[in-house]
Amino acid sequence: MATVSREDFTCAAATNESAYRRITVPVLKIDAGPGPAVALMAGVHGDEWEGQAAILDLWHHLPGILRHGTVYLLPAVNAEASLAGTRLSPSDGGNLNRAFLGQPARGYTESVAAALETRLLPRIQALVDVHSGGASLRYLPSSVITRYGDDPYDARLPALARAFGLPQCIFFRGGEAGSMPAAASRHGVLRLSAEIGGGRETSGGLVERCRDGLLGCLSELGLLPGRPLPRNPEIRLYDLDAPAATLRARESGVFIPGVELGQSVTAHQRIGRMIEPARPDLPARALVSPQAGTVVCLRAIARSGDGDCLFQIAPALPLDSLSSRY
């Protein structure tokens, strides 16, 4: 029988209106005896809802079925941003996924990151960290494998991606020292991520797929009894490592996409346009694909500014080719 305890932590989140405000980050610990310790996390960015809803479901469901190991559930790890429905922390404008900068922690966001790095990451062997496109982007639902720096290839990651059960997996490299992948790397923690949905909305279907993916990962890691959940053996690996994969706006305007998520495009194909309705004298500016591939990410907000991400277009590879790309 699993034992359940709350191990919340609180962080100061002072504002001009509240000098001594504190925010509680909810953490549920489910201990079912010997086995790996795993964290399931969402809400690093507060406007990414699919993972938050899925882990909240598991908060109520998982204690009754876990039979091995220990699971930490963090449905809203940036609780302040989740409560506000914002990507960044309202009190200090911090991006939690770039705040793992060590001590001293400067402000709420770095305090949350410091608590995760000192109180959670040393306890676990694996982490599944669910993201989405948030308010500004929509993603083709995908598991995500990130290589940080010179980390060696980890052969467990393709199996974990298959266990998540989505037919797509995105791969890219991350080099920011303050990122979550960097923090996991420092502690030798196996990490899989996901990008599921976005656009300041969600659906029951996406939440269910995310929840089942998390259960599939726990099964793959040996924490759930019985027969493993169905997995997807045929996964397309989308390589976002190339700089050409991301197309950004070069000026402000209204973004009119001409393709859909999941659509295949050719290099230099016209895939959208930028217009300026308040300046009818300006001609529409064509947007062309930087390379051949599949549209895995699409901007969800029409009004766009210089430098905004509009598309991510990536070629597909077999998942098993990942070892050669490391």
Tab-separated table of C-alpha atoms in Angstrom, residues 165-277:
chain	number	residue	atom	x	y	z
A	165	GLY	CA	2.688	6.776	-26.851
A	166	LEU	CA	2.583	9.800	-29.164
A	167	PRO	CA	3.457	9.230	-32.841
A	168	GLN	CA	5.866	12.181	-32.914
A	169	CYS	CA	9.086	12.926	-31.038
A	170	ILE	CA	11.020	16.202	-31.303
A	171	PHE	CA	14.785	16.358	-30.835
A	172	PHE	CA	16.934	19.425	-30.266
A	173	ARG	CA	20.048	20.478	-28.348
A	174	GLY	CA	20.007	22.911	-25.445
A	175	GLY	CA	22.971	24.916	-24.263
A	176	GLU	CA	21.599	27.321	-21.629
A	177	ALA	CA	23.221	26.687	-18.249
A	178	GLY	CA	20.098	27.872	-16.432
A	179	SER	CA	17.635	25.541	-18.165
A	180	MET	CA	15.774	22.583	-16.705
A	181	PRO	CA	17.698	20.158	-18.978
A	182	ALA	CA	20.953	21.621	-17.675
A	183	ALA	CA	19.842	21.157	-14.070
A	184	ALA	CA	18.745	17.569	-14.745
A	185	SER	CA	22.094	16.908	-16.435
A	186	ARG	CA	24.007	18.189	-13.414
A	187	HIS	CA	22.219	15.640	-11.224
A	188	GLY	CA	22.374	12.722	-13.660
A	189	VAL	CA	18.571	12.632	-13.977
A	190	LEU	CA	17.037	10.913	-17.005
A	191	ARG	CA	14.660	13.478	-18.551
A	192	LEU	CA	11.929	13.241	-21.136
A	193	SER	CA	9.779	16.221	-22.013
A	194	ALA	CA	6.695	16.782	-24.163
A	195	GLU	CA	5.010	19.529	-26.153
A	196	ILE	CA	1.244	18.997	-26.162
A	197	GLY	CA	-1.155	21.536	-27.606
A	198	GLY	CA	-1.160	25.224	-26.737
A	199	GLY	CA	-2.907	28.310	-28.015
A	200	ARG	CA	-4.295	29.350	-24.597
A	201	GLU	CA	-6.739	26.441	-24.712
A	202	THR	CA	-6.867	22.706	-24.118
A	203	SER	CA	-9.142	19.730	-24.666
A	204	GLY	CA	-10.146	16.606	-22.821
A	205	GLY	CA	-8.554	14.504	-25.528
A	206	LEU	CA	-5.148	16.162	-25.190
A	207	VAL	CA	-5.260	15.902	-21.391
A	208	GLU	CA	-6.125	12.214	-21.651
A	209	ARG	CA	-3.293	11.553	-24.094
A	210	CYS	CA	-0.879	13.335	-21.782
A	211	ARG	CA	-2.084	11.428	-18.720
A	212	ASP	CA	-1.797	8.092	-20.542
A	213	GLY	CA	1.686	9.070	-21.706
A	214	LEU	CA	2.791	9.750	-18.140
A	215	LEU	CA	1.385	6.403	-17.008
A	216	GLY	CA	3.197	4.736	-19.905
A	217	CYS	CA	6.479	6.261	-18.741
A	218	LEU	CA	5.926	5.035	-15.179
A	219	SER	CA	5.218	1.572	-16.564
A	220	GLU	CA	8.382	1.660	-18.691
A	221	LEU	CA	10.395	2.682	-15.611
A	222	GLY	CA	8.991	-0.256	-13.621
A	223	LEU	CA	6.722	1.602	-11.182
A	224	LEU	CA	3.352	0.261	-12.308
A	225	PRO	CA	2.381	-3.416	-12.047
A	226	GLY	CA	1.167	-5.763	-14.709
A	227	ARG	CA	1.149	-5.380	-18.443
A	228	PRO	CA	2.645	-2.147	-19.804
A	229	LEU	CA	0.270	0.328	-21.390
A	230	PRO	CA	0.144	0.315	-25.206
A	231	ARG	CA	3.109	2.081	-26.721
A	232	ASN	CA	3.711	3.520	-30.165
A	233	PRO	CA	6.503	1.522	-31.842
A	234	GLU	CA	6.557	3.650	-35.007
A	235	ILE	CA	7.554	7.152	-33.969
A	236	ARG	CA	8.676	9.862	-36.346
A	237	LEU	CA	11.616	11.816	-34.973
A	238	TYR	CA	11.513	15.498	-35.963
A	239	ASP	CA	14.904	17.178	-35.903
A	240	LEU	CA	14.635	20.757	-34.616
A	241	ASP	CA	18.384	20.994	-34.139
A	242	ALA	CA	19.059	22.941	-37.342
A	243	PRO	CA	18.839	26.758	-37.132
A	244	ALA	CA	16.732	26.683	-40.318
A	245	ALA	CA	13.948	24.815	-38.513
A	246	THR	CA	12.481	27.991	-36.982
A	247	LEU	CA	10.979	30.755	-39.117
A	248	ARG	CA	10.624	34.128	-37.353
A	249	ALA	CA	8.893	37.323	-38.376
A	250	ARG	CA	11.177	39.982	-39.798
A	251	GLU	CA	8.731	42.817	-39.228
A	252	SER	CA	5.486	43.472	-37.442
A	253	GLY	CA	2.136	42.607	-38.997
A	254	VAL	CA	-0.756	40.190	-38.945
A	255	PHE	CA	0.295	36.570	-39.468
A	256	ILE	CA	-1.862	34.559	-41.904
A	257	PRO	CA	-0.651	30.939	-42.028
A	258	GLY	CA	-1.285	28.984	-45.209
A	259	VAL	CA	-0.511	25.516	-43.823
A	260	GLU	CA	-1.649	23.431	-40.857
A	261	LEU	CA	0.086	21.605	-38.035
A	262	GLY	CA	1.319	18.228	-39.232
A	263	GLN	CA	1.394	19.274	-42.899
A	264	SER	CA	4.414	18.346	-45.005
A	265	VAL	CA	6.023	21.177	-46.965
A	266	THR	CA	8.884	21.546	-49.418
A	267	ALA	CA	11.813	23.925	-49.171
A	268	HIS	CA	10.926	27.446	-50.318
A	269	GLN	CA	7.206	26.601	-50.497
A	270	ARG	CA	4.913	29.554	-49.751
A	271	ILE	CA	3.423	28.753	-46.354
A	272	GLY	CA	1.815	32.025	-45.246
A	273	ARG	CA	1.887	35.798	-45.406
A	274	MET	CA	2.201	38.895	-43.263
A	275	ILE	CA	-0.263	41.744	-43.822
A	276	GLU	CA	-0.912	45.140	-42.236
A	277	PRO	CA	-4.638	46.034	-42.458
